[in-house]
Short mmCIF file of C-alpha atoms in Angstrom, two decimals:
data_model
loop_
_atom_site.label_atom_id
_atom_site.label_comp_id
_atom_site.label_asym_id
_atom_site.label_seq_id
_atom_site.Cartn_x
_atom_site.Cartn_y
_atom_site.Cartn_z
CA MET A 1 13.20 15.81 -1.74
CA ASN A 2 13.20 15.34 -5.51
CA VAL A 3 10.61 15.12 -8.26
CA PHE A 4 10.33 11.31 -7.98
CA ARG A 5 9.60 11.51 -4.26
CA ILE A 6 6.92 14.18 -4.76
CA LEU A 7 5.31 12.34 -7.67
CA GLY A 8 5.41 9.12 -5.64
CA ASP A 9 3.64 10.78 -2.72
CA LEU A 10 1.01 12.26 -5.04
CA SER A 11 0.45 8.91 -6.73
CA HIS A 12 0.02 7.28 -3.33
CA LEU A 13 -2.42 9.98 -2.24
CA LEU A 14 -4.37 9.71 -5.49
CA ALA A 15 -4.72 5.95 -5.03
CA MET A 16 -6.22 6.43 -1.56
CA ILE A 17 -8.55 9.21 -2.73
CA LEU A 18 -9.75 7.08 -5.67
CA LEU A 19 -10.59 4.23 -3.31
CA LEU A 20 -12.37 6.47 -0.82
CA GLY A 21 -14.27 8.20 -3.60
CA LYS A 22 -15.37 4.88 -5.04
CA ILE A 23 -16.71 3.68 -1.71
CA TRP A 24 -18.46 6.95 -0.94
CA ARG A 25 -20.11 7.39 -4.35
CA SER A 26 -21.25 3.79 -4.72
CA LYS A 27 -21.91 3.27 -0.99
CA CYS A 28 -20.44 -0.16 -1.57
CA CYS A 29 -17.22 -1.96 -0.59
CA ALA A 30 -17.55 -4.91 -2.94
CA GLY A 31 -14.22 -6.02 -4.41
CA ILE A 32 -12.14 -4.20 -1.78
CA SER A 33 -10.09 -6.16 0.71
CA GLY A 34 -10.72 -4.88 4.21
CA LYS A 35 -7.73 -6.88 5.40
CA SER A 36 -5.37 -5.01 3.10
CA GLN A 37 -6.80 -1.72 4.35
CA ILE A 38 -6.27 -2.78 7.98
CA LEU A 39 -2.66 -3.61 7.16
CA PHE A 40 -2.12 -0.23 5.50
CA ALA A 41 -3.63 1.53 8.51
CA LEU A 42 -1.23 -0.42 10.71
CA VAL A 43 1.65 0.55 8.41
CA PHE A 44 0.92 4.26 8.74
CA THR A 45 0.29 4.05 12.48
CA THR A 46 3.59 2.37 13.29
CA ARG A 47 5.57 4.48 10.80
CA TYR A 48 4.26 7.87 11.81
CA LEU A 49 4.61 7.68 15.58
CA ASP A 50 7.42 10.21 15.14
CA LEU A 51 4.73 12.82 14.48
CA PHE A 52 4.89 13.45 18.21
CA THR A 53 8.67 13.53 18.49
CA ASN A 54 10.26 14.69 15.24
CA PHE A 55 9.30 17.62 13.00
CA ILE A 56 10.84 17.46 9.52
CA SER A 57 8.74 19.87 7.45
CA ILE A 58 5.17 21.10 7.04
CA TYR A 59 4.86 19.01 3.88
CA ASN A 60 6.01 15.88 5.69
CA THR A 61 3.66 16.44 8.63
CA VAL A 62 0.63 17.21 6.48
CA MET A 63 1.16 14.15 4.28
CA LYS A 64 1.50 11.90 7.32
CA VAL A 65 -1.73 13.20 8.84
CA VAL A 66 -3.60 12.90 5.53
CA PHE A 67 -2.42 9.31 4.98
CA LEU A 68 -3.45 8.34 8.51
CA LEU A 69 -6.88 9.92 8.11
CA CYS A 70 -7.49 8.34 4.71
CA ALA A 71 -6.44 4.91 5.97
CA TYR A 72 -8.69 4.95 9.02
CA VAL A 73 -11.66 6.47 7.18
CA THR A 74 -11.36 3.67 4.62
CA VAL A 75 -11.32 1.01 7.34
CA TYR A 76 -14.34 2.65 9.01
CA MET A 77 -16.30 2.68 5.76
CA ILE A 78 -15.55 -0.99 5.09
CA TYR A 79 -16.20 -2.36 8.57
CA GLY A 80 -18.60 0.31 9.81
CA LYS A 81 -20.72 2.52 7.57
CA PHE A 82 -20.97 0.17 4.58
CA ARG A 83 -20.19 -3.15 6.25
CA LYS A 84 -23.29 -4.81 4.75
CA THR A 85 -21.74 -4.48 1.29
CA PHE A 86 -18.34 -5.86 2.33
CA ASP A 87 -17.49 -9.15 0.60
CA SER A 88 -16.09 -10.96 3.64
CA GLU A 89 -16.55 -14.38 2.02
CA ASN A 90 -13.83 -13.62 -0.53
CA ASP A 91 -11.58 -11.58 1.75
CA THR A 92 -10.09 -14.66 3.33
CA PHE A 93 -6.33 -14.15 3.28
CA ARG A 94 -4.91 -15.16 6.68
CA LEU A 95 -3.13 -12.13 8.09
CA GLU A 96 -1.05 -14.14 10.54
CA PHE A 97 0.87 -15.51 7.55
CA LEU A 98 2.13 -11.96 7.00
CA LEU A 99 2.21 -10.49 10.50
CA VAL A 100 4.19 -13.24 12.23
CA PRO A 101 7.19 -13.27 9.85
CA VAL A 102 7.14 -9.47 9.53
CA ILE A 103 7.23 -9.02 13.31
CA GLY A 104 10.05 -11.54 13.62
CA LEU A 105 12.06 -9.92 10.83
CA SER A 106 11.58 -6.48 12.38
CA PHE A 107 13.32 -7.63 15.55
CA LEU A 108 16.09 -9.41 13.67
CA GLU A 109 16.88 -6.87 10.93
CA ASN A 110 16.76 -3.21 11.95
CA TYR A 111 19.09 -0.24 12.26
CA ASN A 112 18.66 0.38 15.97
CA PHE A 113 17.08 -1.84 18.61
CA THR A 114 14.71 0.78 20.04
CA PRO A 115 10.88 0.73 20.12
CA LEU A 116 10.37 3.48 17.53
CA GLU A 117 13.01 2.08 15.20
CA ILE A 118 11.59 -1.45 15.41
CA LEU A 119 8.08 -0.14 14.72
CA TRP A 120 9.36 1.89 11.75
CA THR A 121 11.12 -1.20 10.40
CA PHE A 122 7.95 -3.24 10.95
CA SER A 123 6.00 -0.70 8.89
CA ILE A 124 8.46 -0.92 6.00
CA TYR A 125 8.37 -4.72 5.91
CA LEU A 126 4.59 -4.84 6.33
CA GLU A 127 3.95 -2.34 3.54
CA SER A 128 5.83 -4.56 1.11
CA VAL A 129 3.23 -7.33 1.56
CA ALA A 130 0.11 -5.42 2.67
CA ILE A 131 -1.42 -5.54 -0.81
CA LEU A 132 -1.39 -9.35 -0.93
CA PRO A 133 -4.89 -9.80 0.57
CA GLN A 134 -6.26 -7.51 -2.16
CA LEU A 135 -4.43 -9.37 -4.93
CA PHE A 136 -5.55 -12.67 -3.41
CA MET A 137 -9.15 -11.45 -3.42
CA ILE A 138 -8.93 -10.51 -7.10
CA SER A 139 -7.37 -13.86 -7.97
CA LYS A 140 -10.11 -15.64 -6.04
CA THR A 141 -13.05 -13.85 -7.68
CA GLY A 142 -11.41 -13.37 -11.09
CA GLU A 143 -12.86 -9.86 -11.23
CA ALA A 144 -11.93 -6.30 -10.36
CA GLU A 145 -13.92 -3.13 -10.82
CA THR A 146 -12.33 -0.42 -12.93
CA ILE A 147 -11.76 1.89 -9.97
CA THR A 148 -10.09 -0.92 -8.01
CA THR A 149 -7.64 -1.54 -10.83
CA HIS A 150 -6.87 2.20 -11.01
CA TYR A 151 -6.27 2.16 -7.24
CA LEU A 152 -3.82 -0.71 -7.59
CA PHE A 153 -2.13 0.91 -10.58
CA PHE A 154 -1.41 4.14 -8.70
CA LEU A 155 -0.20 2.21 -5.65
CA GLY A 156 2.22 0.33 -7.87
CA LEU A 157 3.25 3.55 -9.60
CA TYR A 158 3.96 5.07 -6.19
CA ARG A 159 6.39 2.25 -5.41
CA ALA A 160 8.05 2.49 -8.84
CA LEU A 161 8.53 6.23 -8.39
CA TYR A 162 10.03 5.65 -4.95
CA LEU A 163 12.54 3.27 -6.47
CA ALA A 164 13.52 6.05 -8.86
CA ASN A 165 13.70 8.40 -5.85
CA TRP A 166 16.14 6.07 -4.07
CA ILE A 167 18.30 5.77 -7.19
CA ARG A 168 18.35 9.55 -7.51
CA ARG A 169 19.26 10.00 -3.85
CA TYR A 170 22.08 7.51 -4.19
CA GLN A 171 23.42 9.41 -7.19
CA THR A 172 23.15 12.88 -5.63
CA GLU A 173 23.53 12.22 -1.88
CA ASN A 174 25.25 8.83 -1.76
CA PHE A 175 22.30 7.77 0.43
CA TYR A 176 21.18 4.15 0.51
CA ASP A 177 18.57 2.67 2.85
CA GLN A 178 18.89 -1.09 2.44
CA ILE A 179 15.73 -2.00 4.36
CA ALA A 180 13.53 0.45 2.48
CA VAL A 181 15.02 -0.35 -0.92
CA VAL A 182 14.83 -4.14 -0.62
CA SER A 183 11.29 -3.98 0.76
CA GLY A 184 10.30 -1.57 -2.00
CA VAL A 185 11.68 -3.88 -4.67
CA VAL A 186 9.74 -6.82 -3.20
CA GLN A 187 6.56 -4.76 -3.17
CA THR A 188 7.07 -3.59 -6.75
CA ILE A 189 7.54 -7.19 -7.90
CA PHE A 190 4.06 -8.04 -6.59
CA TYR A 191 2.68 -5.34 -8.88
CA CYS A 192 4.59 -6.35 -12.01
CA ASP A 193 2.10 -8.97 -13.20
CA PHE A 194 -0.74 -6.59 -12.38
CA PHE A 195 0.91 -3.79 -14.41
CA TYR A 196 1.11 -6.10 -17.40
CA LEU A 197 -2.55 -7.04 -17.12
CA TYR A 198 -3.54 -3.40 -16.54
CA VAL A 199 -1.92 -2.36 -19.80
CA THR A 200 -2.90 -5.33 -21.96
CA LYS A 201 -6.44 -5.77 -20.62
CA GLY A 202 -7.25 -2.13 -19.92
CA ARG A 203 -10.17 -2.04 -22.34
CA CYS A 204 -11.75 -5.04 -20.72
CA TRP A 205 -11.36 -3.54 -17.27
CA GLU A 206 -13.15 -0.40 -18.43
CA ASN A 207 -16.23 -2.57 -18.73
CA ARG A 208 -15.73 -3.98 -15.24
CA VAL A 209 -14.82 -7.53 -16.28
CA VAL A 210 -12.14 -10.12 -15.69
CA ALA A 211 -8.83 -9.08 -14.19
CA GLY A 212 -6.23 -11.19 -12.51
CA THR A 213 -5.88 -14.41 -14.43
CA GLY A 214 -2.13 -13.99 -14.20
CA LEU A 215 -2.36 -13.14 -10.52
CA ARG A 216 -3.47 -16.68 -9.78
CA SER A 217 0.14 -17.81 -10.11
CA TYR A 218 0.97 -16.00 -6.86
CA PHE A 219 -1.36 -18.06 -4.66
#
């Protein structure tokens, strides 16, 4: 544990709380990709199966449980409680384009060919691309609500802080997790254009207007 890891976890948690708070207060899911939220729920489910087999610390266990709960509550709100407000017409990214290669890569590139290890590897690879349906949705509509952009910003900040965490661990512990680092770099790259737009167009986004013109280049 180091300060970058803790700040990364808090940034991740804040992003999820912001999204849940937005849905609950507005009673609306417009502008939020349900497909991205399903992928994140799948990420946490496959990564945290060791909750039943491996105790690391109270902090670790609590954070895992909170992330799982937040992920599944978000999915329930989108597809259950507030499903009438869900913009399914614009949430059209085809998940098989992500799931099929990620599953294949998980079997080909892992540290140990066991069920739990393959599922953990799957979660790492999937997290690196899970935000793509949300970015695709923004690029398709050309709009993003202020709270959605804040959600994406803190998700991207979480990944950037984790990169700093890995650098710090390499310096102090000589620890290097190639799968996690490479996947984290890929994920951070997807946020780079968004970070630029977030900073340069922040005032516009405060008024709930256009966001994502640069994101169109991804799709």
